[in-house]
Coordinates of C-alpha atoms and ligand atoms in Angstrom, one line a residue:
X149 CA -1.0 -20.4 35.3
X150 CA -3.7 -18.3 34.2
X151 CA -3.3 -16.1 30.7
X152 CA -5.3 -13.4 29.4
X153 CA -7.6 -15.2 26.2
X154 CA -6.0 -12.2 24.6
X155 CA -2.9 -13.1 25.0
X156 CA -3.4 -15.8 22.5
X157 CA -3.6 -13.5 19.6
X158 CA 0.1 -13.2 19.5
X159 CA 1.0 -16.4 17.5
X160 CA 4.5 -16.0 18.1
X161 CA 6.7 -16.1 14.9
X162 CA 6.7 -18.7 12.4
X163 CA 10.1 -17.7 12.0
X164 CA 11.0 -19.0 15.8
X165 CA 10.8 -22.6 14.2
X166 CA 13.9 -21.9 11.9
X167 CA 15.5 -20.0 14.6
X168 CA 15.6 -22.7 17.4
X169 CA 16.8 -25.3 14.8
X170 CA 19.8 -23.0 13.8
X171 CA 20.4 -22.5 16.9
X172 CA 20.7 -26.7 17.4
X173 CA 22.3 -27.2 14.6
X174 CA 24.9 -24.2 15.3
X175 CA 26.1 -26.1 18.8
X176 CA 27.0 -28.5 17.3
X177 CA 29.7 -26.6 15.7
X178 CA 27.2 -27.1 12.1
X179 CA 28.2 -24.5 9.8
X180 CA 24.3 -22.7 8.6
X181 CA 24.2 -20.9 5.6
X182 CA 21.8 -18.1 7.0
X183 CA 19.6 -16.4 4.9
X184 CA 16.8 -16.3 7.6
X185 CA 17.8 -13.2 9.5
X186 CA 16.4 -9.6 8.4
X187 CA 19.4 -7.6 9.5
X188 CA 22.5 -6.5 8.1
X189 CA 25.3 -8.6 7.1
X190 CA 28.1 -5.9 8.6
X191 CA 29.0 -4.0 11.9
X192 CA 28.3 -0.5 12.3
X193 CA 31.0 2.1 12.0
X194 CA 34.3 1.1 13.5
X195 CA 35.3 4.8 14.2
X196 CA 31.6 5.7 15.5
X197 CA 32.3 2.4 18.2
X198 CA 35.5 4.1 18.8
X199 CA 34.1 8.1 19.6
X200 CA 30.7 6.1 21.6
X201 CA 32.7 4.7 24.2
X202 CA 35.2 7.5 24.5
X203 CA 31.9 9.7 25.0
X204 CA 30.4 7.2 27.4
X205 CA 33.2 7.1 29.4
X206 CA 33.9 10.8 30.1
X207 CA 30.1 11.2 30.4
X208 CA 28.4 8.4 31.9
X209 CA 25.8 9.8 34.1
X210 CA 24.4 12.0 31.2
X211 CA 24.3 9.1 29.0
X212 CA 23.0 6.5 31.6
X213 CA 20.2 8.8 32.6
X214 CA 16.4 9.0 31.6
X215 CA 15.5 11.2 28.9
X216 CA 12.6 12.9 27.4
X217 CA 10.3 10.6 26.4
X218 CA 10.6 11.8 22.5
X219 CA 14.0 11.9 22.6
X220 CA 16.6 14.3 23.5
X221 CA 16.5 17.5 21.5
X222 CA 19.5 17.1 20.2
X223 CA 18.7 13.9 18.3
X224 CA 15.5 15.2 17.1
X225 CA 17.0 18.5 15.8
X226 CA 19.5 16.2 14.3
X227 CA 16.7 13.9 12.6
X228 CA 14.6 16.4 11.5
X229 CA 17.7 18.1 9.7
X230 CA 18.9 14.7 8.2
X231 CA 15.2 14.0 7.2
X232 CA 15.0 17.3 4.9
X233 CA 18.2 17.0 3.3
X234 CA 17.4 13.5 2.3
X235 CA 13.9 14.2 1.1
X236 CA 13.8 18.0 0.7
X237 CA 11.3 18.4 2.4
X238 CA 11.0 21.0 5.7
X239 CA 10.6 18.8 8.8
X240 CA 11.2 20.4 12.2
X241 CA 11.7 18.9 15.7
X242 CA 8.3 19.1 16.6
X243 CA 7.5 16.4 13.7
X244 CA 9.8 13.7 15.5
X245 CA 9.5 11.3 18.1
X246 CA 11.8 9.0 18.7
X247 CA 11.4 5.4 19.7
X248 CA 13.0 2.6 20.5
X249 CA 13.0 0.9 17.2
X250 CA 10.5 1.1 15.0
X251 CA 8.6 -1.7 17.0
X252 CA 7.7 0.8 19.9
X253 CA 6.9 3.0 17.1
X254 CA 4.3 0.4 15.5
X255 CA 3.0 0.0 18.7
X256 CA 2.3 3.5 19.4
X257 CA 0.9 4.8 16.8
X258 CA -1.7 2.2 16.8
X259 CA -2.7 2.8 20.1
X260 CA -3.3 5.7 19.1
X261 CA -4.9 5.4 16.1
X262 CA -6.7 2.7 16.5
X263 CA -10.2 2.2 17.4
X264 CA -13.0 -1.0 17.5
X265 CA -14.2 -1.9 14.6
X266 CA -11.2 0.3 12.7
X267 CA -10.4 -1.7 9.2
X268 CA -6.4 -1.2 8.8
X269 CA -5.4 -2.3 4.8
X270 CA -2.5 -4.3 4.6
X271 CA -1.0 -6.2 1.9
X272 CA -0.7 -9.8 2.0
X273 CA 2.6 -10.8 2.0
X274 CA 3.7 -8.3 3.9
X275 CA 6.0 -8.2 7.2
X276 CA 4.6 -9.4 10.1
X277 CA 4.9 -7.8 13.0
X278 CA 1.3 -5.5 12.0
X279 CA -1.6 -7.8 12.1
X280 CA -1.6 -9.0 15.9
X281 CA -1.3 -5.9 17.2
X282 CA -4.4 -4.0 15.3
X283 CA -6.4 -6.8 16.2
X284 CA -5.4 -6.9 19.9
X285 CA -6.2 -3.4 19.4
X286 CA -9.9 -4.3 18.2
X287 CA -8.9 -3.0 14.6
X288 CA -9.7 -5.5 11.9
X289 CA -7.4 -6.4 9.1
X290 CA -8.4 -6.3 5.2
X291 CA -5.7 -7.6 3.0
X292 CA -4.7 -6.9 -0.2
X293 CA -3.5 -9.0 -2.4
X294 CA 0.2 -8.2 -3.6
X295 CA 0.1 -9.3 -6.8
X296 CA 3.3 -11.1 -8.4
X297 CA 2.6 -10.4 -11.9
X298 CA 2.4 -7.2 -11.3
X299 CA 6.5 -7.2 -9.9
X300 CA 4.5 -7.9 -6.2
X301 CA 2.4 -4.4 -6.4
X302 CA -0.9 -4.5 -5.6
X303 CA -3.8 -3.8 -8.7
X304 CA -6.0 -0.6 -8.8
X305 CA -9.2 -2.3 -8.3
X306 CA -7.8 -4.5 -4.9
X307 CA -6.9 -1.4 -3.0
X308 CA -9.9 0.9 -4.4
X309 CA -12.6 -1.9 -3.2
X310 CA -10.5 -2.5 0.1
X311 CA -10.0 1.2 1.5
X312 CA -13.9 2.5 2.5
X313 CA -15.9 4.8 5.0
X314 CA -13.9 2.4 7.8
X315 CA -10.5 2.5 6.8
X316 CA -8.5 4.4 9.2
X317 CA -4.9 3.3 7.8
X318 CA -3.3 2.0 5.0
X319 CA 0.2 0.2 5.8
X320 CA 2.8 0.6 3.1
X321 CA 6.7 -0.9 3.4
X322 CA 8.7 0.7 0.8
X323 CA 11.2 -0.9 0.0
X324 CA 9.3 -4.0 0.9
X325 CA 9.3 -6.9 3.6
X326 CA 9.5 -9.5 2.2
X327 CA 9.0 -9.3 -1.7
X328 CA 12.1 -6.8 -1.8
X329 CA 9.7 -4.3 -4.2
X330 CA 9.6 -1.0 -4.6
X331 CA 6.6 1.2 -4.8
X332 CA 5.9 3.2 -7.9
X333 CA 5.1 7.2 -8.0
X334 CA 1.2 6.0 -9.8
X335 CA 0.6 3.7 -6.9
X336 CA 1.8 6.2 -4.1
X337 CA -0.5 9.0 -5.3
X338 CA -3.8 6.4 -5.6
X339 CA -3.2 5.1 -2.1
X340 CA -2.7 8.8 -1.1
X341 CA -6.1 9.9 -2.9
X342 CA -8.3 7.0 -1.6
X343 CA -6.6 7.6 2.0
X344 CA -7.7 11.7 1.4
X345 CA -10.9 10.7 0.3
X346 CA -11.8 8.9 3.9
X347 CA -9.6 10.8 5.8
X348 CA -7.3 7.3 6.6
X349 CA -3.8 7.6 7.8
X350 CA -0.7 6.2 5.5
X351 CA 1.5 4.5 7.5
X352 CA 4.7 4.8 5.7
X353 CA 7.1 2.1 6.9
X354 CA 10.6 3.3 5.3
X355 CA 12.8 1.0 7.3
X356 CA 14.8 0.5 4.4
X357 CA 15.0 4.1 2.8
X358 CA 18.8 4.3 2.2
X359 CA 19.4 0.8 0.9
X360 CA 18.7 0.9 -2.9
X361 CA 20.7 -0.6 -5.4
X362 CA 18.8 1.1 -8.5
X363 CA 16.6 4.3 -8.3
X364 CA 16.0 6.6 -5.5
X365 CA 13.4 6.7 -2.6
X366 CA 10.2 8.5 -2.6
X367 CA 9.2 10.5 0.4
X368 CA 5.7 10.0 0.6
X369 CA 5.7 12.7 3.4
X370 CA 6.6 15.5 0.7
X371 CA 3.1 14.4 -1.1
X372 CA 1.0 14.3 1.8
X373 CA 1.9 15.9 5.2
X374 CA -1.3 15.5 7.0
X375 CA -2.6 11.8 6.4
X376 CA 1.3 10.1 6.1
X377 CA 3.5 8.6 9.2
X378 CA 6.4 7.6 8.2
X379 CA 8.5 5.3 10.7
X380 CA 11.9 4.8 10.7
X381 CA 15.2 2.5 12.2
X382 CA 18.5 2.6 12.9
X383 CA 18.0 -1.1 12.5
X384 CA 19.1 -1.3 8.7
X385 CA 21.3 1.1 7.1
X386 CA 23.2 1.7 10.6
X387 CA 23.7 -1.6 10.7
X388 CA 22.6 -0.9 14.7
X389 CA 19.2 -3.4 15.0
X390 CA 20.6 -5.0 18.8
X391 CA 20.5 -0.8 20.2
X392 CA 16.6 -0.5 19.7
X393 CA 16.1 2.8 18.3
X394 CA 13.8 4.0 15.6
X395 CA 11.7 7.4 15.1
X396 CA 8.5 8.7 13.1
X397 CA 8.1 12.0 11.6
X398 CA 4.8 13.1 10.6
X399 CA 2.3 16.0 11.6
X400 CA 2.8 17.8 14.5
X401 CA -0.8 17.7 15.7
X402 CA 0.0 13.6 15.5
X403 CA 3.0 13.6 17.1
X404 CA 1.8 15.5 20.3
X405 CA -0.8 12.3 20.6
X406 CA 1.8 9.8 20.1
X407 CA 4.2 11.2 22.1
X408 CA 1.1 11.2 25.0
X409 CA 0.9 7.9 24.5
X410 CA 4.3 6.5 23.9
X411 CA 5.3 8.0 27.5
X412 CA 3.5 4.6 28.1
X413 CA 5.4 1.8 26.5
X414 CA 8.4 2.9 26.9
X415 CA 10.0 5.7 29.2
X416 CA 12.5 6.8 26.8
X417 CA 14.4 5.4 24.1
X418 CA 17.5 3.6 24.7
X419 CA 19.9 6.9 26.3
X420 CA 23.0 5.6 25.3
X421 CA 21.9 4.3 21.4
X422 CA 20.4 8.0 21.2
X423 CA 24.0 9.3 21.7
X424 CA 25.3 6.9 19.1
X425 CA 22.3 7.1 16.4
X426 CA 23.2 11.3 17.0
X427 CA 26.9 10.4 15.9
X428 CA 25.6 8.5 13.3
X429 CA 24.0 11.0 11.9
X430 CA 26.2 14.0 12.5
X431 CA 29.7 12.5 11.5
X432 CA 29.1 8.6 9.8
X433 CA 26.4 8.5 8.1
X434 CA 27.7 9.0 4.6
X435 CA 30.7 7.4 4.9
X436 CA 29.4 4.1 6.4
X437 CA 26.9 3.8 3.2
X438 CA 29.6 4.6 1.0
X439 CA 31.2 2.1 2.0
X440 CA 28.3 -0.8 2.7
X441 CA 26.0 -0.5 0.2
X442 CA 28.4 -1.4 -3.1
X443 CA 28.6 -5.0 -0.7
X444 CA 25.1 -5.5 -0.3
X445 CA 24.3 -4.5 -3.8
X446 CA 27.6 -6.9 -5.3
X447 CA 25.6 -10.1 -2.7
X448 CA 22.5 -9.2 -4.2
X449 CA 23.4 -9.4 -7.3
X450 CA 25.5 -12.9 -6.1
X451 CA 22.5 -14.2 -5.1
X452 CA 20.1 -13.4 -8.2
X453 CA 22.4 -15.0 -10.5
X454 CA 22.7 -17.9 -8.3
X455 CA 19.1 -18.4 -8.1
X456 CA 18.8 -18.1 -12.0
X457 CA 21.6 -20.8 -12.4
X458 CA 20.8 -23.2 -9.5
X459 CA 16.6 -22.7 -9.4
X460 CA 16.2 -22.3 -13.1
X461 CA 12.2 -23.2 -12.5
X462 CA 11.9 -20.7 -9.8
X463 CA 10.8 -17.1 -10.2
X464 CA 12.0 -14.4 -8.4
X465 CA 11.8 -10.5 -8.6
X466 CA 15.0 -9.0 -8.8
X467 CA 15.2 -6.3 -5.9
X468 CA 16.2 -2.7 -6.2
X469 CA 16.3 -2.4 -2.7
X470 CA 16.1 -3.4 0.7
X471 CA 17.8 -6.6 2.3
X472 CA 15.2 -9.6 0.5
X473 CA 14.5 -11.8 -2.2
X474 CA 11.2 -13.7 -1.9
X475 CA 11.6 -16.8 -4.7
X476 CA 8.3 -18.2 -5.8
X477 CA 9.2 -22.7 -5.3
X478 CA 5.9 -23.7 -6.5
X479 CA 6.9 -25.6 -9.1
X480 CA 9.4 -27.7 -7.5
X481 CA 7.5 -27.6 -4.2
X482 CA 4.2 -28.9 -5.8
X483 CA 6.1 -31.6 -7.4
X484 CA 7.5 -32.6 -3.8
X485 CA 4.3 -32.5 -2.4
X486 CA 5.5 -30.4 0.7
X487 CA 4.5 -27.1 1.2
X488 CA 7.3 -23.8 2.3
X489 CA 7.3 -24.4 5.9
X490 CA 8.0 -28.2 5.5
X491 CA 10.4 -27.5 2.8
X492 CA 12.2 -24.7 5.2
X493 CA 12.5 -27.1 7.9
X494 CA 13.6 -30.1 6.0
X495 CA 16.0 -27.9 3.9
X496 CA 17.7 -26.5 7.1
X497 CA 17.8 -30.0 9.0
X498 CA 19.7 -31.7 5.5
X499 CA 21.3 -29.3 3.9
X500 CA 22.4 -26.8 6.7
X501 CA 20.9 -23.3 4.9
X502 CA 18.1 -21.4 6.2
X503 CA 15.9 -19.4 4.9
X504 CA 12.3 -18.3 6.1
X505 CA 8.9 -19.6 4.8
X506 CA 6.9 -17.5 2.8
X507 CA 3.7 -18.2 4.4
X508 CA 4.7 -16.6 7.7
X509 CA 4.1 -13.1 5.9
X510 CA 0.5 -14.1 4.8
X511 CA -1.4 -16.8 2.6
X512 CA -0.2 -15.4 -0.7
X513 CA 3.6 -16.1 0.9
X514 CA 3.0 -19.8 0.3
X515 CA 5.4 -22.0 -2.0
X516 CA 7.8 -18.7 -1.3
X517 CA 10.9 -18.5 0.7
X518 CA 12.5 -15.1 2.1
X519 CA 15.9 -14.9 1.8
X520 CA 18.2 -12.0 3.0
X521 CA 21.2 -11.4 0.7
X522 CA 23.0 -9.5 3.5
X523 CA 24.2 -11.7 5.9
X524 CA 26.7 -14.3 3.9
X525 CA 29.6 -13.6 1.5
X526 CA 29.3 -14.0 -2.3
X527 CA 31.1 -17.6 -2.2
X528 CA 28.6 -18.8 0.7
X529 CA 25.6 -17.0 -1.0
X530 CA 26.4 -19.1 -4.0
X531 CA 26.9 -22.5 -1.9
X532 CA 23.7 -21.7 -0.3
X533 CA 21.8 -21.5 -3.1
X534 CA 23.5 -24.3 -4.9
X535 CA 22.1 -26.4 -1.9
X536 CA 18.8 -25.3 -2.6
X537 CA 19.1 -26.5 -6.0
X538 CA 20.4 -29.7 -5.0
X539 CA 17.3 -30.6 -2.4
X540 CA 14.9 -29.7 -4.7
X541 CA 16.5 -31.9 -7.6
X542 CA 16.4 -34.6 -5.0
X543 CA 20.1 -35.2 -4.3
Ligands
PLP605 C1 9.6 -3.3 7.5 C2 10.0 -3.4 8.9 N1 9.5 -2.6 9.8 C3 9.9 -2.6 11.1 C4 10.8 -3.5 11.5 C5 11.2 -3.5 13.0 O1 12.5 -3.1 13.1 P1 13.1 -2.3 14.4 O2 12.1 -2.5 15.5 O3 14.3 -3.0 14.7 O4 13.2 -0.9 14.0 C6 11.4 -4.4 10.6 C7 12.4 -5.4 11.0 O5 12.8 -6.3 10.3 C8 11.0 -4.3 9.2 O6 11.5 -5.1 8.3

């Protein structure tokens, strides 16, 4: 079989290691403590389930059909209302698109961003699904260091000798994947100048805008209308990741380009998850975080204090938001002599719990492990951890 030599610069997901073994270990009837999985730990809205179907069954040629390629109006209407009440800010229609997830969103907005030779500034950890795709593109990748002194945010002088005359984007996740950390106002507003001063795009990716536990978000669209895109899911706070639909919002001038482009990997979004993520919006929205977020926050919290008790030489940044906690193992790692991926692997094989390898969101992930606080409940977040402590103690 012959393959394009490009097609080798998709690595494929460190991630897929600790999946297949779950998956092994899981048919066997093994019970996993998993930690691995970046998605929420609940289903979406009972009562929205219940009004979908009813809707899909009394109209299931509208909702089976092709739709605009951005979206049906409705939905973006919706968005762009939902948008400026959260962040008081005045979006319109004509600054959505919508997407299915914020993958295809990724995707197209590098494609059209992008060109050779382009220098796109990430930080290093950060989540991985960026770096093959602007260098498949022909963009090149300068990283900056997330510092963990510094609560995982990156220093003044990194980004200010990393963002030049080539820069055409800087990628920022706030809340963050994987360190869990939240972006400061001081740090917003320098990325924003130095992206002004060489007329770089921000790409804002806010996949995890409604799930804080402390503070509020900061809509870096309200600061900087013309050189910010933010993208968003349904992924997270819907609890609605399997339905594949996301959105940006950003300039309108942008979004004409994106939506040219977009009409190419994909037709249209999912029709029937745009129905639902519409619902959502409209009638559940509110209600469903009401009611989710005190559980997240109450396992995150589980899970902090069962770090401090069981890894009392690990460090670990306690998040204020998002669906992550990324545990510096050095010290007990180094004294193992095995480094996070072995450690992942070996930790899931003896002591059944899973949890993803730092290094698979950059070199500065190594002797880390990223685990999600969502998925368990408090007594298995606490058994999970416990384990931890007891393979690193060498029981
Ligand atoms: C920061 C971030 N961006 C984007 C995505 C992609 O999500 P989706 O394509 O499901 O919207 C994820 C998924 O984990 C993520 O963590």
């Amino acid at each position: 079989m012959r393959f394009s030599t490009r097609s080798s610069m998709f690595p494929g997901s460190k991630i897929r290691a600790i999946n297949e073994e779950v998956v092994r270990l899981s048919s066997r009837g093994i019970k996993v403590y998993g930690f691995h999985i970046g998605q929420p730990g609940l289903p979406p809205s009972k009562d929205l389930l219940l009004e979908f179907t009813k809707e899909l069954l009394e109209k299931p040629f509208e909702l089976s059909m092709y739709t605009p390629s951005n979206g049906i109006d409705e939905l973006r209407i919706t968005i762009a209302n939902d948008y400026s009440k959260y962040s008081g800010i005045n979006i319109t229609p004509s600054n959505v698109s919508v997407t299915a997830g914020s993958a295809e969103a990724l995707l197209a907005l590098f494609m059209a961003i992008i060109d050779e030779g382009d220098e796109v500034v990430l930080m290093d950890p950060t989540y991985l699904m960026y770096e093959p795709v602007i260098r498949f593109l022909g963009g090149k990748v300068i990283k900056v260091r997330a510092r963990e002194e510094l609560g995982w945010l990156p220093s003044e002088d990194d980004l200010k000798s990393a963002v030049g005359r080539r820069t055409k984007a800087i990628i920022l996740v706030n809340p963050d994947n994987p360190t869990g950390r939240v972006l400061d106002e001081k740090t917003i507003k320098l990325i924003l100048d130095l992206a002004r001063d060489y007329d770089a795009y921000v790409i804002y990716d806010e996949a995890y805008k409604h799930l804080y536990y402390e503070g509020a978000h900061l809509y870096a669209l309200g600061l900087d209308m013309e050189h910010v895109i933010a993208v968003n899911t349904f992924s997270k706070d819907p609890g609605m990741p399997g339905w594949r639909l996301g959105y940006v919002v950003a300039h309108e001038d942008f979004v004409k380009v994106f939506n040219r482009v977009k009409q190419y990997t994909n037709l249209n979004p999912p029709t029937p998850a745009q129905y639902a993520g519409l619902l959502y919006l409209t009638k559940y929205k509110e209600k469903y975080l009401s009611e989710t977020l005190p559980i997240y926050k109450s396992r995150m919290e589980a899970m902090y204090k069962a770090v401090r008790e069981y890894l009392p030489r690990a460090t670990v940044v306690k998040p204020r938001a998002g669906l992550f906690m990324f545990v510096n193992l050095k010290p007990y790692l180094e004294g193992l002599g095995i480094d996070d991926e072995e450690f992942s692997l070996r930790l899931l094989r003896e002591k059944h719990v899973a949890v993803v390898p730092g290094s698979a969101f950059g070199d500065n992930g190594k002797y880390h492990v990223r685990i999600c606080f969502a998925r368990e409940s408090e007594e298995d977040i606490r058994e999970g951890i416990r384990r931890i402590g007891e393979y690193l103690r060498g029981n």
